CSV table of C-alpha atoms in Angstrom, one decimal:
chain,number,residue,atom,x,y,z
A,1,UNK,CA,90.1,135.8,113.4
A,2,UNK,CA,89.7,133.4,110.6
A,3,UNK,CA,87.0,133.0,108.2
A,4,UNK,CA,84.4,131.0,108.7
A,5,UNK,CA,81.5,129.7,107.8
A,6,UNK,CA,78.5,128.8,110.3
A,7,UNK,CA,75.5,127.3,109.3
A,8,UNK,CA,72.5,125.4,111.3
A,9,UNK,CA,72.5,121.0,111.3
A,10,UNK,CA,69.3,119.6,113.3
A,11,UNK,CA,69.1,122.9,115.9
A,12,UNK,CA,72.6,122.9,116.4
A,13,UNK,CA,75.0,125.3,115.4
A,14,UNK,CA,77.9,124.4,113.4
A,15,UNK,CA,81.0,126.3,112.7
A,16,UNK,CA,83.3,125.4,109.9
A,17,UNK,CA,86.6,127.3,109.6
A,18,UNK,CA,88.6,128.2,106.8
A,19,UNK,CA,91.2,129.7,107.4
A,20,UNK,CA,94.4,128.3,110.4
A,21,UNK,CA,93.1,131.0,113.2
A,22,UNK,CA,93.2,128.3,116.6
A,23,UNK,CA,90.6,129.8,117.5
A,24,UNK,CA,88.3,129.3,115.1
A,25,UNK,CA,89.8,125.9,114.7
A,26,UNK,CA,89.0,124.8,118.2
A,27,UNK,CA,85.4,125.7,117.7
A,28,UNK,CA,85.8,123.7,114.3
A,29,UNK,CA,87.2,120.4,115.9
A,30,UNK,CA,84.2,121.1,118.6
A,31,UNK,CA,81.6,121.1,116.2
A,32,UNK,CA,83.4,117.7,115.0
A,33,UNK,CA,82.9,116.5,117.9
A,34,UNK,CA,79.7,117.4,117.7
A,35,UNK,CA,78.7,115.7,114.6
A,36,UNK,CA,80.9,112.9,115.2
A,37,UNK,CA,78.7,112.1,118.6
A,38,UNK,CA,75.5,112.6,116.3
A,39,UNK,CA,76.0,111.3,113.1
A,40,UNK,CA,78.9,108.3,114.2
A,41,UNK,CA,78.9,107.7,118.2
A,42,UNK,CA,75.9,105.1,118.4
A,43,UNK,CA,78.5,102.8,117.2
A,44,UNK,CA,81.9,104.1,116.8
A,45,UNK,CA,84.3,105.6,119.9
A,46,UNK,CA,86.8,107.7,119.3
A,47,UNK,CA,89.1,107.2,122.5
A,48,UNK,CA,92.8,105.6,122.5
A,49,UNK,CA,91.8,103.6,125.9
A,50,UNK,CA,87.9,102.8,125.2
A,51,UNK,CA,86.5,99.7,123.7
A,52,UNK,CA,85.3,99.6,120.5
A,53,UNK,CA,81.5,99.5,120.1
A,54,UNK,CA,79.0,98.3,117.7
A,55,UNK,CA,81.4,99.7,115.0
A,56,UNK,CA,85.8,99.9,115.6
A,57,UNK,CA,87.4,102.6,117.5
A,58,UNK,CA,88.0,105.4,115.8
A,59,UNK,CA,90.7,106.9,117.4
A,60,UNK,CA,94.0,107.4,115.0
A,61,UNK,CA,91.7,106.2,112.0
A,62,UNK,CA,93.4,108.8,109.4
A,63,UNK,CA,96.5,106.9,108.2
A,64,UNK,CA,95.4,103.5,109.4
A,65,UNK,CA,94.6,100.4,107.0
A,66,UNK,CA,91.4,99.6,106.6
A,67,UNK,CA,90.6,96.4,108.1
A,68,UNK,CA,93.4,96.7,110.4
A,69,UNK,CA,93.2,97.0,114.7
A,70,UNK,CA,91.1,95.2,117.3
A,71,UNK,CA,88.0,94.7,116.1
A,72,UNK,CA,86.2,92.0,113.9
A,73,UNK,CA,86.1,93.2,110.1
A,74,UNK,CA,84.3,92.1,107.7
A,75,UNK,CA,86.1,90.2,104.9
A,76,UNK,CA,85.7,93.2,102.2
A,77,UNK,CA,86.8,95.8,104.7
A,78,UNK,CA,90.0,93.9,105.2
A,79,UNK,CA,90.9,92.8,102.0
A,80,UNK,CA,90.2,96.4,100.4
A,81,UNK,CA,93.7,97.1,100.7
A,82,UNK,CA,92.6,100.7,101.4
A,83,UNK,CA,94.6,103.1,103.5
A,84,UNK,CA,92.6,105.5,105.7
A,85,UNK,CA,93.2,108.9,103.4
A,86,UNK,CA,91.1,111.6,104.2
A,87,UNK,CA,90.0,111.0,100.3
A,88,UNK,CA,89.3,107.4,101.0
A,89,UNK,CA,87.0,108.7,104.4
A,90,UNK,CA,84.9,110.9,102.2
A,91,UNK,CA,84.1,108.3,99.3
A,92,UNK,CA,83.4,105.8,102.0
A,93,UNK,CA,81.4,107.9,104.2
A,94,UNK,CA,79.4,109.2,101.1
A,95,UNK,CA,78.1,105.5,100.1
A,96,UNK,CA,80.1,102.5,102.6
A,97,UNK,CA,78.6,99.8,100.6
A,98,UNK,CA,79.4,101.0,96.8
A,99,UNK,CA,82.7,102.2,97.9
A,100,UNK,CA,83.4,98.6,99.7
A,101,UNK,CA,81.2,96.0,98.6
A,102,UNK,CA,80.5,94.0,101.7
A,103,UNK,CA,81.6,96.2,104.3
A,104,UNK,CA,79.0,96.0,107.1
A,105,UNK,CA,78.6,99.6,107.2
A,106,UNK,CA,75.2,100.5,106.0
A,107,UNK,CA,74.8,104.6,107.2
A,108,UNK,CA,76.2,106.8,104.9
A,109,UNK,CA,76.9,110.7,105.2
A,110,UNK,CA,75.5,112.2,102.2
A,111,UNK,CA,76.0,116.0,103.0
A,112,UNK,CA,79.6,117.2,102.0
A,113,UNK,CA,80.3,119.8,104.4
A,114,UNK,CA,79.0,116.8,107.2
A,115,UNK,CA,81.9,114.8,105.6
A,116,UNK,CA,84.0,117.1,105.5
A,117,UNK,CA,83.8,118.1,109.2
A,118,UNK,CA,83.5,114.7,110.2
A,119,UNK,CA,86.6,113.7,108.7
A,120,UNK,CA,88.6,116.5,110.1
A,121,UNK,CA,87.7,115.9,113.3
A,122,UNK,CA,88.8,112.0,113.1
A,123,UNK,CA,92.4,113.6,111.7
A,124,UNK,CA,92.4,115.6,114.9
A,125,UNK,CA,92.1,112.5,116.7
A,126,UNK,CA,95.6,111.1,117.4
């Protein structure tokens, strides 16, 4: 198998992988999954086919313009001129509003390793 490391977010268990072994990675993307649906999925979906919520669909994010798809952005999101980088995620999702000023998003991801899996999981996702 693959390294790993595991370690314990609000009961539940979480496995981060670091090394390529698909098997560890499948229980990584899980545990994305996870946190995704805890931390993100009261307002974002992460679906090709499903509406987007309170927040844009998720689906395909890594790569995408910011601002860009079906949904109703606010002015400072779409005139970022960001691209979707997985570096661009993280400094977002660590503080939205100092890394766009304006954006509507107000939670933030303080914990790294949440980022981290977080934003794996959304580069899974196309």
């Amino acid at each position: 198998l693959g390294r790993c490391a595991v370690g314990a977010l609000g009961g539940s268990m979480i496995l981060i992988a670091l090394g390529t072994n698909d098997k560890a990675m499948a229980q990584y993307t899980q545990s994305g999954e996870t946190l995704f649906n805890q931390r993100c999925g009261s307002c974002h979906v992460i679906s090709r086919d499903q509406k987007a919520g309170i927040g844009p669909n998720l689906y395909g994010v890594v790569g995408r313009i910011a601002g860009s798809g079906p949904f109703s952005y606010s002015s400072a999101l779409r005139d970022s001129k960001l691209t979707w980088t997985r570096a661009n995620l993280d400094r977002y999702l660590a503080a939205p509003m100092q890394a766009v000023p304006g954006t509507r998003m107000a939670v933030s991801v303080r914990e790294p390793a949440q980022r981290a899996t977080i934003i794996r999981y959304l580069a899974a996702a196309k």
